[in-house]
Amino acid sequence: MPLVSTSGYQPPMYLFNGHIQTIVPSLWRSVPDVRYQRERVETEDGDFLDLDWSRLSTDEPADTLGIVSHGLEGSAGRPYVRGMVRALNRAGFDALAWNYRSCSGEMNRLLRSYHLGDTDDLDFVVRHALSKLRYRRIFLTGFSAGGNVTLKYLGENPERVPREVKRAAVFSVPTDLKSSSNHISRLENRLYLNNFMKTLREKIRQKAEIMPDKVDVSKLDDLRYFPEFDDQYTAPMHGFKSAEEYYEHASSGRYLSNIRIPTLLVNAENDPFLPPACFPRDVASHSQYVFLETPHEGGHVGFGEGTPDGEYYSERRAIEFLTAEVPA
């Protein structure tokens, strides 16, 4: 019954509610002591992915690789990704932070971009890393949208997950996309929604400049909420009939019971992005592999602690879980 009954997270006094715990790390955290080496890899469908490596040595690969998947409209450069990369390196692991299509600073080539259920690219990254450096172990970590992709990847077809993938730790995950897309549309969350919509609209405009015959932007500025945007763009651009179908198939919650490696899911109860449907307590209580931790505090992709070493609870907790009784 992997319901984690207690959590070790205690926010500092200045992070006194879920909104502050979400906003402060996003705006003011800096993780300068991470140096990436970028690799561009060509995908089988004629596109590309930009991978940012942080290896302990360029001569020999480490025994273990940690792969980090970022959140919606994020990138490998976001502080929460860099913080996890640094934690993985400090634990003695190589790290790979991959950028989704259109998220590395350059628009991707195809009409499709990325979506919250796109596990094929994660599988591609895992297999590329194994073929390039032949790691004995791979750990997966992810935040928010990246956590949803990670959980779906592990559960939708466990047989295709390489045996080298041993454990996973994900944070602030909207496991039910329909309810979370409605939840973030509430008045108190409008700041977050507007920021996401601003960058999503800009990417659609960039896409329309590249392929004007395929992307219609005439109603783009009228779209205010995720369901509207996803119905108009995300769903049809990625093979779904509607936002409803997209949410149904892309939500990781429906696949959690199929996961077959130890997996930690940490969702804070005061996360402003997550409604009750994103706390899969029933699944975790009946699973041998899905460990659900629900601290009272933490916000969304927050978990700051104000410690001298600059690490966050999410990073310490991930390393603790990933290295606990890891099979050889």
XYZ file of C-alpha atoms in Angstrom:
328
model
C 0.000 0.000 0.000
C 2.426 2.730 -1.184
C 0.561 5.722 0.220
C 3.290 7.763 1.893
C 1.664 8.662 5.190
C 3.987 11.521 6.116
C 6.100 13.977 4.174
C 9.345 15.601 5.182
C 8.643 18.879 3.438
C 8.448 21.990 5.599
C 8.533 25.350 3.789
C 10.473 28.283 5.216
C 8.381 30.981 6.834
C 8.574 33.364 3.882
C 6.935 30.755 1.612
C 3.647 30.933 3.459
C 1.073 29.699 0.914
C 0.702 27.697 -2.280
C 0.850 30.689 -4.614
C 4.018 32.089 -3.037
C 5.555 28.601 -3.030
C 4.813 28.399 -6.765
C 5.838 31.893 -7.868
C 9.019 32.570 -5.886
C 11.030 29.581 -7.211
C 9.873 30.299 -10.755
C 10.879 33.961 -10.741
C 13.863 34.215 -8.409
C 15.625 30.884 -8.190
C 18.986 30.585 -9.937
C 21.078 27.445 -10.452
C 24.239 28.723 -12.150
C 26.536 25.785 -11.418
C 25.219 23.511 -14.186
C 27.006 23.320 -17.538
C 25.205 21.711 -20.455
C 26.556 20.162 -23.615
C 23.842 20.287 -26.260
C 23.230 17.492 -28.725
C 20.762 17.762 -31.572
C 19.308 14.453 -32.678
C 17.206 13.830 -35.761
C 13.914 12.032 -35.194
C 12.550 9.338 -37.454
C 9.757 11.608 -38.728
C 12.148 14.290 -40.004
C 12.151 16.584 -36.984
C 14.756 17.171 -34.275
C 15.147 17.169 -30.502
C 17.699 19.186 -28.556
C 19.194 17.290 -25.624
C 21.175 19.017 -22.878
C 23.709 16.719 -21.221
C 25.449 17.231 -17.891
C 27.961 14.397 -17.628
C 30.411 13.831 -14.807
C 33.187 13.002 -17.272
C 33.520 13.286 -21.025
C 35.870 10.311 -21.041
C 33.685 7.647 -19.464
C 29.925 7.599 -18.848
C 28.685 7.156 -15.318
C 26.988 3.911 -14.377
C 23.611 5.650 -14.139
C 21.787 8.355 -16.095
C 18.977 10.561 -14.812
C 16.621 11.917 -17.486
C 14.652 15.068 -16.634
C 11.394 16.043 -18.392
C 10.286 19.660 -18.003
C 6.839 21.203 -17.625
C 4.436 22.918 -19.997
C 6.210 25.624 -22.008
C 9.385 24.978 -20.045
C 12.835 23.899 -21.183
C 16.049 22.372 -19.903
C 17.068 25.858 -18.821
C 14.354 26.307 -16.205
C 15.662 26.491 -12.601
C 13.693 23.443 -11.431
C 15.250 21.357 -14.219
C 18.738 22.660 -13.561
C 18.246 21.998 -9.851
C 17.350 18.365 -10.511
C 20.268 18.003 -12.934
C 22.629 19.326 -10.269
C 21.186 16.946 -7.670
C 21.631 13.996 -10.022
C 25.240 14.991 -10.682
C 25.910 15.399 -6.966
C 24.589 11.881 -6.429
C 27.150 10.552 -8.907
C 24.925 10.261 -11.987
C 25.095 11.685 -15.465
C 22.064 13.793 -16.298
C 20.144 14.516 -19.479
C 17.538 17.272 -19.668
C 15.662 17.079 -22.940
C 13.710 19.854 -24.611
C 10.359 19.084 -26.184
C 9.764 20.013 -29.805
C 9.577 23.836 -30.064
C 10.928 24.307 -26.513
C 14.684 24.562 -27.076
C 14.704 28.087 -28.473
C 14.054 27.089 -32.084
C 10.735 26.166 -33.663
C 10.510 22.552 -34.765
C 10.040 21.669 -38.424
C 6.740 19.815 -38.493
C 3.138 20.815 -37.903
C 3.095 18.734 -34.744
C 4.866 20.102 -31.711
C 4.498 18.442 -28.303
C 1.622 17.550 -26.026
C 1.148 16.236 -22.515
C 0.692 12.631 -23.573
C 3.494 12.398 -26.136
C 5.477 9.422 -24.882
C 7.097 8.500 -28.197
C 9.674 11.266 -27.893
C 10.549 10.261 -24.332
C 10.990 6.663 -25.488
C 13.193 7.942 -28.317
C 15.361 9.882 -25.848
C 15.714 6.894 -23.512
C 16.748 4.576 -26.324
C 19.100 7.137 -27.832
C 20.885 7.541 -24.496
C 21.220 3.781 -24.105
C 22.561 3.291 -27.609
C 25.018 6.162 -27.248
C 26.551 5.429 -23.852
C 25.081 2.082 -22.718
C 24.114 3.011 -19.185
C 23.347 0.179 -16.789
C 20.591 2.133 -15.048
C 18.271 4.952 -16.009
C 16.160 7.002 -13.614
C 13.311 9.148 -14.914
C 12.263 12.407 -13.303
C 9.645 14.890 -14.433
C 7.751 17.969 -13.401
C 4.112 18.850 -14.093
C 3.528 18.100 -17.813
C 6.819 16.171 -17.860
C 5.615 14.120 -14.924
C 2.431 13.272 -16.803
C 4.446 12.167 -19.848
C 6.722 10.083 -17.624
C 3.880 8.319 -15.811
C 2.018 7.635 -19.048
C 5.184 6.276 -20.638
C 5.712 3.841 -17.791
C 2.104 2.662 -17.673
C 0.644 2.674 -21.168
C 2.894 -0.100 -22.477
C 5.222 -1.397 -19.761
C 6.707 -3.985 -22.122
C 8.329 -1.321 -24.304
C 10.118 0.376 -21.391
C 13.759 -0.751 -21.528
C 14.860 -2.937 -18.640
C 17.543 -0.387 -17.762
C 14.827 2.028 -16.579
C 14.737 1.192 -12.884
C 12.871 3.940 -11.022
C 11.073 7.249 -11.465
C 10.216 10.303 -9.367
C 7.769 12.961 -10.544
C 6.369 16.116 -9.000
C 3.282 18.343 -9.314
C 1.626 16.148 -11.935
C -1.814 16.835 -13.476
C -2.766 13.184 -13.784
C -6.286 14.150 -14.912
C -5.937 16.700 -17.716
C -9.591 17.571 -18.144
C -10.135 18.512 -14.525
C -6.793 20.287 -14.233
C -7.399 22.334 -17.402
C -10.689 23.504 -15.901
C -9.133 24.070 -12.494
C -6.446 26.434 -13.772
C -9.174 28.497 -15.446
C -10.532 29.603 -12.084
C -10.219 33.306 -11.278
C -7.523 32.834 -8.632
C -5.347 31.018 -11.173
C -5.781 33.459 -14.040
C -2.206 34.779 -13.731
C -0.769 31.339 -14.455
C -3.244 30.670 -17.243
C -2.522 33.974 -18.968
C 1.230 33.350 -18.894
C 0.826 29.926 -20.466
C -1.592 31.190 -23.087
C 0.745 34.023 -24.053
C 3.613 31.687 -24.963
C 1.326 29.101 -26.565
C -0.223 31.751 -28.812
C 3.210 33.028 -29.806
C 4.294 29.548 -30.852
C 1.166 29.132 -32.958
C 1.974 32.417 -34.687
C 5.514 31.223 -35.362
C 4.139 27.977 -36.750
C 1.738 29.895 -38.993
C 4.642 31.885 -40.427
C 6.380 28.653 -41.398
C 3.300 26.893 -42.796
C 0.495 29.431 -43.325
C -1.556 26.992 -45.379
C -1.855 24.617 -42.411
C -2.292 26.921 -39.404
C -5.218 29.320 -39.096
C -4.645 32.112 -36.583
C -7.778 34.127 -37.344
C -9.410 33.213 -34.015
C -6.249 32.742 -31.960
C -6.649 35.867 -29.850
C -10.203 34.886 -28.930
C -9.014 31.762 -27.119
C -8.751 32.320 -23.369
C -8.761 28.846 -21.804
C -6.917 25.571 -22.278
C -9.950 23.581 -23.514
C -10.540 26.167 -26.245
C -6.879 26.227 -27.282
C -6.533 22.456 -27.154
C -9.698 21.955 -29.186
C -8.534 24.400 -31.860
C -4.831 23.512 -32.026
C -3.343 20.845 -29.725
C -5.859 18.116 -30.557
C -6.016 18.401 -34.374
C -2.271 19.021 -34.720
C -1.548 15.758 -32.897
C -4.192 13.417 -34.286
C -7.021 13.858 -31.795
C -10.594 14.671 -32.778
C -11.174 17.098 -29.901
C -9.782 18.404 -26.649
C -12.030 15.911 -24.882
C -10.427 12.985 -26.714
C -6.971 14.432 -26.159
C -7.516 14.747 -22.404
C -8.934 11.239 -22.198
C -6.020 9.569 -23.973
C -3.199 11.764 -22.662
C -4.018 11.721 -18.936
C -1.560 9.555 -17.041
C -4.097 8.648 -14.369
C -5.675 5.966 -16.523
C -2.311 4.168 -16.866
C -0.973 4.310 -13.307
C -2.130 0.839 -12.300
C 0.008 -0.662 -15.088
C 3.315 0.785 -13.884
C 5.835 -1.925 -13.025
C 8.810 -0.055 -11.595
C 8.993 1.845 -8.269
C 7.622 5.311 -8.991
C 7.238 8.252 -6.625
C 4.522 10.850 -7.263
C 4.638 13.969 -5.064
C 1.668 16.346 -5.365
C 1.245 19.096 -2.801
C -2.237 19.513 -1.372
C -2.018 23.295 -1.791
C -0.917 23.097 -5.449
C -3.001 25.786 -7.205
C -2.946 23.804 -10.472
C -4.245 20.482 -9.169
C -7.877 19.540 -8.368
C -8.774 16.465 -6.251
C -8.831 14.201 -9.335
C -5.045 14.602 -9.573
C -4.435 12.839 -6.264
C -4.777 9.130 -7.189
C -4.942 7.771 -3.668
C -7.027 4.736 -4.586
C -4.591 3.638 -7.296
C -1.596 4.054 -4.994
C -3.290 2.180 -2.165
C -3.693 -0.862 -4.435
C -0.332 -0.644 -6.227
C 3.001 -2.219 -5.391
C 4.864 0.376 -7.425
C 3.181 3.806 -7.328
C 4.143 5.714 -4.176
C 1.942 8.770 -3.634
C 3.185 11.501 -1.301
C 0.892 14.463 -0.634
C 2.580 17.087 1.542
C 0.311 19.829 2.845
C 2.628 22.488 1.385
C 4.744 22.846 -1.734
C 2.754 24.699 -4.367
C 3.244 23.805 -8.026
C 6.810 22.781 -8.913
C 7.868 24.566 -5.751
C 9.183 22.775 -2.648
C 11.772 25.420 -1.805
C 13.554 25.052 1.525
C 16.026 27.923 1.779
C 18.926 25.599 2.606
C 22.554 26.770 2.235
C 23.314 24.236 -0.505
C 20.458 25.561 -2.613
C 18.756 22.199 -3.009
C 14.967 21.866 -2.945
C 12.926 19.193 -1.266
C 11.915 17.771 -4.652
C 15.577 17.167 -5.489
C 16.498 15.637 -2.139
C 13.374 13.481 -2.147
C 13.972 12.298 -5.699
C 17.535 11.207 -4.966
C 16.463 9.536 -1.739
C 13.788 7.531 -3.533
C 15.767 6.740 -6.664
C 18.727 5.357 -4.718
C 16.770 3.315 -2.187
C 17.401 -0.386 -2.716
C 18.046 0.051 -6.401
C 18.359 -3.301 -8.178
C 21.626 -3.988 -9.923
